[in-house]
Tab-separated table of C-alpha atoms in Angstrom:
chain	number	residue	atom	x	y	z
A	24	MET	CA	-119.623	140.534	121.286
A	25	PRO	CA	-123.180	139.293	120.592
A	26	LYS	CA	-123.626	136.771	117.800
A	27	ALA	CA	-127.213	137.625	116.825
A	28	VAL	CA	-129.536	140.608	116.741
A	29	LEU	CA	-133.300	140.220	116.724
A	30	LEU	CA	-134.924	143.073	114.855
A	31	ASP	CA	-138.166	144.917	115.174
A	32	ILE	CA	-138.965	146.505	111.810
A	33	ASP	CA	-141.723	149.132	112.010
A	34	GLY	CA	-140.482	152.364	113.567
A	35	THR	CA	-137.077	150.824	114.204
A	36	LEU	CA	-135.675	150.177	110.737
A	37	VAL	CA	-138.516	151.606	108.632
A	38	ALA	CA	-140.379	154.880	109.286
A	39	SER	CA	-143.812	153.287	109.161
A	40	ASN	CA	-145.484	153.863	112.528
A	41	ASP	CA	-147.533	156.855	111.367
A	42	ALA	CA	-148.662	154.934	108.287
A	43	HIS	CA	-149.855	152.030	110.419
A	44	ALA	CA	-151.777	154.392	112.707
A	45	ARG	CA	-153.508	156.056	109.755
A	46	ALA	CA	-154.460	152.720	108.220
A	47	TRP	CA	-155.943	151.546	111.514
A	48	ALA	CA	-157.888	154.785	111.998
A	49	GLU	CA	-159.316	154.639	108.481
A	50	ALA	CA	-160.276	150.971	108.704
A	51	LEU	CA	-161.921	151.397	112.092
A	52	GLN	CA	-163.824	154.459	110.884
A	53	GLN	CA	-165.306	152.503	107.990
A	54	PHE	CA	-166.750	150.048	110.507
A	55	GLY	CA	-168.171	152.772	112.737
A	56	PHE	CA	-165.377	153.018	115.313
A	57	THR	CA	-163.973	156.525	115.667
A	58	VAL	CA	-160.591	156.481	117.384
A	59	PRO	CA	-158.158	159.421	117.206
A	60	GLU	CA	-155.064	158.629	115.199
A	61	THR	CA	-152.990	160.013	118.067
A	62	GLN	CA	-154.430	157.345	120.356
A	63	ILE	CA	-153.845	154.543	117.874
A	64	ARG	CA	-150.289	155.793	117.433
A	65	ARG	CA	-149.646	154.878	121.063
A	66	TRP	CA	-150.688	151.291	120.350
A	67	ILE	CA	-148.485	150.747	117.313
A	68	GLY	CA	-145.936	148.071	118.145
A	69	MET	CA	-148.609	145.669	119.297
A	70	GLY	CA	-150.536	143.430	116.918
A	71	GLY	CA	-154.223	143.486	116.088
A	72	ASP	CA	-154.860	140.927	118.833
A	73	LYS	CA	-153.953	143.646	121.332
A	74	ILE	CA	-155.171	146.766	119.497
A	75	LEU	CA	-158.747	145.732	118.690
A	76	PRO	CA	-159.804	145.017	122.314
A	77	ARG	CA	-158.489	148.454	123.257
A	78	VAL	CA	-160.885	149.965	120.739
A	79	ASP	CA	-163.802	147.897	122.039
A	80	PRO	CA	-163.607	144.981	124.505
A	81	ASN	CA	-165.913	143.005	122.204
A	82	LEU	CA	-163.576	143.247	119.209
A	83	SER	CA	-161.207	140.402	118.330
A	84	ASP	CA	-159.012	139.702	115.338
A	85	GLY	CA	-160.404	136.163	115.315
A	86	THR	CA	-164.091	137.057	114.903
A	87	GLU	CA	-166.195	139.530	112.932
A	88	PRO	CA	-166.113	142.443	112.524
A	89	GLY	CA	-162.550	142.363	113.854
A	90	LYS	CA	-161.334	140.058	111.088
A	91	SER	CA	-162.693	142.357	108.390
A	92	ILE	CA	-161.300	145.460	110.092
A	93	THR	CA	-157.893	143.807	110.259
A	94	GLN	CA	-157.994	142.831	106.583
A	95	LEU	CA	-159.111	146.307	105.501
A	96	ARG	CA	-156.357	147.883	107.575
A	97	GLN	CA	-153.788	145.702	105.835
A	98	ASP	CA	-155.204	146.489	102.403
A	99	LEU	CA	-155.132	150.230	103.104
A	100	PHE	CA	-151.598	150.047	104.445
A	101	LEU	CA	-150.236	148.092	101.495
A	102	GLU	CA	-152.050	150.108	98.829
A	103	ARG	CA	-151.854	153.668	100.180
A	104	TYR	CA	-148.811	153.843	102.410
A	105	LEU	CA	-146.327	151.092	101.618
A	106	PRO	CA	-144.952	152.687	98.405
A	107	HIS	CA	-143.890	155.788	100.337
A	108	LEU	CA	-142.017	154.104	103.182
A	109	LYS	CA	-138.319	154.760	103.745
A	110	PRO	CA	-135.711	153.269	106.079
A	111	THR	CA	-135.012	155.164	109.276
A	112	PRO	CA	-131.740	157.149	109.244
A	113	GLY	CA	-128.786	154.784	109.160
A	114	ALA	CA	-130.863	151.586	109.083
A	115	VAL	CA	-129.259	150.144	105.960
A	116	GLU	CA	-125.768	151.088	107.105
A	117	LEU	CA	-126.302	149.575	110.554
A	118	LEU	CA	-127.557	146.301	109.099
A	119	ASP	CA	-124.578	146.288	106.773
A	120	ARG	CA	-122.274	146.698	109.776
A	121	PHE	CA	-124.034	143.870	111.599
A	122	ALA	CA	-123.578	141.695	108.518
A	123	GLY	CA	-119.919	142.629	108.197
A	124	ASP	CA	-119.339	141.670	111.815
A	125	GLY	CA	-121.002	138.308	111.287
A	126	LEU	CA	-124.081	138.935	113.446
A	127	LEU	CA	-127.087	136.832	112.516
A	128	ARG	CA	-129.977	139.194	111.706
A	129	VAL	CA	-133.449	137.906	112.579
A	130	ALA	CA	-136.655	139.892	112.071
A	131	ALA	CA	-139.040	139.565	115.038
A	132	THR	CA	-142.067	141.743	114.358
A	133	SER	CA	-145.755	142.026	115.235
A	134	ALA	CA	-146.486	142.492	111.524
A	135	ASN	CA	-147.701	139.473	109.588
A	136	LYS	CA	-145.647	137.765	106.884
A	137	THR	CA	-147.356	139.541	103.993
A	138	GLU	CA	-146.629	142.952	105.476
A	139	LEU	CA	-143.089	142.150	106.576
A	140	ASP	CA	-142.131	140.814	103.161
A	141	ALA	CA	-143.595	143.881	101.444
A	142	ILE	CA	-141.960	146.341	103.848
A	143	ALA	CA	-138.587	144.605	103.625
A	144	ASP	CA	-138.702	144.694	99.829
A	145	VAL	CA	-139.785	148.320	99.392
A	146	SER	CA	-137.305	149.593	101.996
A	147	GLY	CA	-134.343	147.676	100.580
A	148	LEU	CA	-133.778	145.775	103.824
A	149	ALA	CA	-134.761	142.311	102.592
A	150	ARG	CA	-131.244	141.218	101.682
A	151	TYR	CA	-130.022	141.877	105.218
A	152	LEU	CA	-132.487	139.538	106.951
A	153	ASP	CA	-131.192	136.028	107.615
A	154	ALA	CA	-134.522	134.847	109.062
A	155	ARG	CA	-137.987	136.308	109.522
A	156	THR	CA	-140.461	135.819	112.348
A	157	THR	CA	-143.872	137.491	112.352
A	158	SER	CA	-147.219	137.437	114.120
A	159	ASP	CA	-148.029	134.403	111.956
A	160	ASP	CA	-145.484	132.451	114.010
A	161	ALA	CA	-146.896	133.389	117.416
A	162	ASP	CA	-150.152	133.199	119.354
A	163	ARG	CA	-149.726	136.608	120.995
A	164	SER	CA	-148.071	139.787	119.778
A	165	LYS	CA	-145.825	142.079	121.786
A	166	PRO	CA	-145.533	142.934	124.636
A	167	ASP	CA	-145.856	139.172	125.115
A	168	ALA	CA	-142.597	137.421	124.285
A	169	ASP	CA	-144.065	134.849	121.869
A	170	ILE	CA	-142.615	136.412	118.706
A	171	ILE	CA	-139.149	136.756	120.203
A	172	GLU	CA	-139.231	133.194	121.499
A	173	ALA	CA	-140.329	132.005	118.051
A	174	ALA	CA	-137.473	133.948	116.457
A	175	LEU	CA	-134.921	132.403	118.790
A	176	SER	CA	-136.270	128.950	117.994
A	177	LYS	CA	-136.618	129.415	114.232
A	178	ALA	CA	-133.121	130.816	113.808
A	179	LYS	CA	-131.618	128.427	116.391
A	180	VAL	CA	-130.221	131.443	118.222
A	181	ASP	CA	-128.817	131.256	121.752
A	182	ARG	CA	-130.495	133.977	123.817
A	183	THR	CA	-127.344	134.449	125.889
A	184	GLN	CA	-125.544	135.640	122.751
A	185	SER	CA	-128.376	137.770	121.367
A	186	PHE	CA	-130.024	141.147	121.839
A	187	TYR	CA	-133.117	142.890	120.550
A	188	LEU	CA	-133.409	146.167	118.638
A	189	GLY	CA	-136.761	147.955	118.909
A	190	ASP	CA	-138.519	151.277	119.298
A	191	THR	CA	-141.494	150.922	121.658
A	192	PRO	CA	-142.098	150.125	125.327
A	193	TYR	CA	-143.782	146.950	124.031
A	194	ASP	CA	-140.471	145.906	122.492
A	195	VAL	CA	-138.674	146.589	125.760
A	196	GLU	CA	-141.171	144.552	127.760
A	197	ALA	CA	-141.187	141.667	125.280
A	198	ALA	CA	-137.394	141.515	125.166
A	199	HIS	CA	-137.097	141.441	128.928
A	200	ARG	CA	-139.800	138.782	129.208
A	201	ALA	CA	-137.639	136.720	126.853
A	202	LYS	CA	-134.593	137.554	128.991
A	203	LEU	CA	-132.899	139.532	126.219
A	204	PRO	CA	-131.237	142.931	126.569
A	205	ILE	CA	-132.530	145.578	124.188
A	206	ILE	CA	-131.313	148.699	122.450
A	207	ALA	CA	-134.284	151.020	121.957
A	208	LEU	CA	-134.617	153.807	119.403
A	209	ARG	CA	-136.520	157.072	119.794
A	210	CYS	CA	-137.132	157.439	116.049
A	211	GLY	CA	-140.364	155.468	116.435
A	212	GLY	CA	-141.903	158.330	118.386
A	213	TRP	CA	-141.423	157.305	122.016
A	214	THR	CA	-139.522	159.351	124.579
A	215	GLN	CA	-136.396	158.620	126.577
A	216	ALA	CA	-138.503	158.242	129.717
A	217	GLU	CA	-140.867	155.794	128.033
A	218	LEU	CA	-137.934	153.664	126.867
A	219	ALA	CA	-135.862	154.047	130.028
A	220	ALA	CA	-136.028	150.357	130.951
A	221	ALA	CA	-133.955	149.472	127.865
A	222	GLU	CA	-130.269	148.707	128.339
A	223	ALA	CA	-129.436	151.551	125.930
A	224	VAL	CA	-131.443	154.217	124.091
A	225	PHE	CA	-130.413	156.023	120.899
A	226	ASP	CA	-132.242	158.360	118.530
A	227	THR	CA	-131.744	156.456	115.258
A	228	PRO	CA	-129.794	153.525	113.814
A	229	ALA	CA	-127.242	156.087	112.620
A	230	ASP	CA	-126.570	157.034	116.238
A	231	ILE	CA	-125.936	153.403	117.148
A	232	LEU	CA	-123.491	153.197	114.270
A	233	ALA	CA	-121.708	156.327	115.475
A	234	ASP	CA	-121.158	154.722	118.898
A	235	TYR	CA	-121.216	151.121	117.750
A	236	GLU	CA	-118.669	149.494	120.040
A	237	ARG	CA	-120.172	151.019	123.179
A	238	ALA	CA	-123.692	150.094	122.094
A	239	LEU	CA	-122.794	146.445	121.644
A	240	ARG	CA	-120.796	146.379	124.860
A	241	THR	CA	-123.879	147.644	126.661
A	242	VAL	CA	-126.037	144.720	125.572
A	243	GLY	CA	-123.160	142.273	125.833
A	244	SER	CA	-122.404	143.285	129.410
A	245	GLN	CA	-125.888	142.237	130.555
A	246	ARG	CA	-124.829	138.562	130.478
């Protein structure tokens, strides 16, 4: 049985991927960059350090206008979309089961601290998180493994007794770069084929809960 679960938040435990895509599209549009929301949706799961250069190779979250685009996107997300966010089906119940079984629960997300704290509070998930790691703790967002490595270090978690829970191919790649098995969820909008490299794939957290013992055996057996 694993002793810790590292948690992606957006799309995995909170139905927020569409909201992030809309906020990005609106912010970019205000700075003269027209990118279809459907295209941006495919990039959600990475941080701004990865998304902005895909819009324009000259854009960076460390220089203007990338810094201002990033700040506007966050403002739009927090003001327009955050109040309407809900947990994905079974997210609260699954975290409660993890807690009851004594698993350490560590957030490892490409969101920054401000966004993670706000999302965790509005969704009711805050009380289930033992530790939180965000893009503020890492140089590079997913699919690089920096955030996961930072989470392992911050929470003093042994990777051989841990697994990751995510919803995008970027989560799968980051987990495997960090040598962690991963359970992937389709509720974030990605297909079975796109998540096929994960050790296990389920539709929602509720589906993990319905087949809980097998799900944890799957990630535990990868050791």
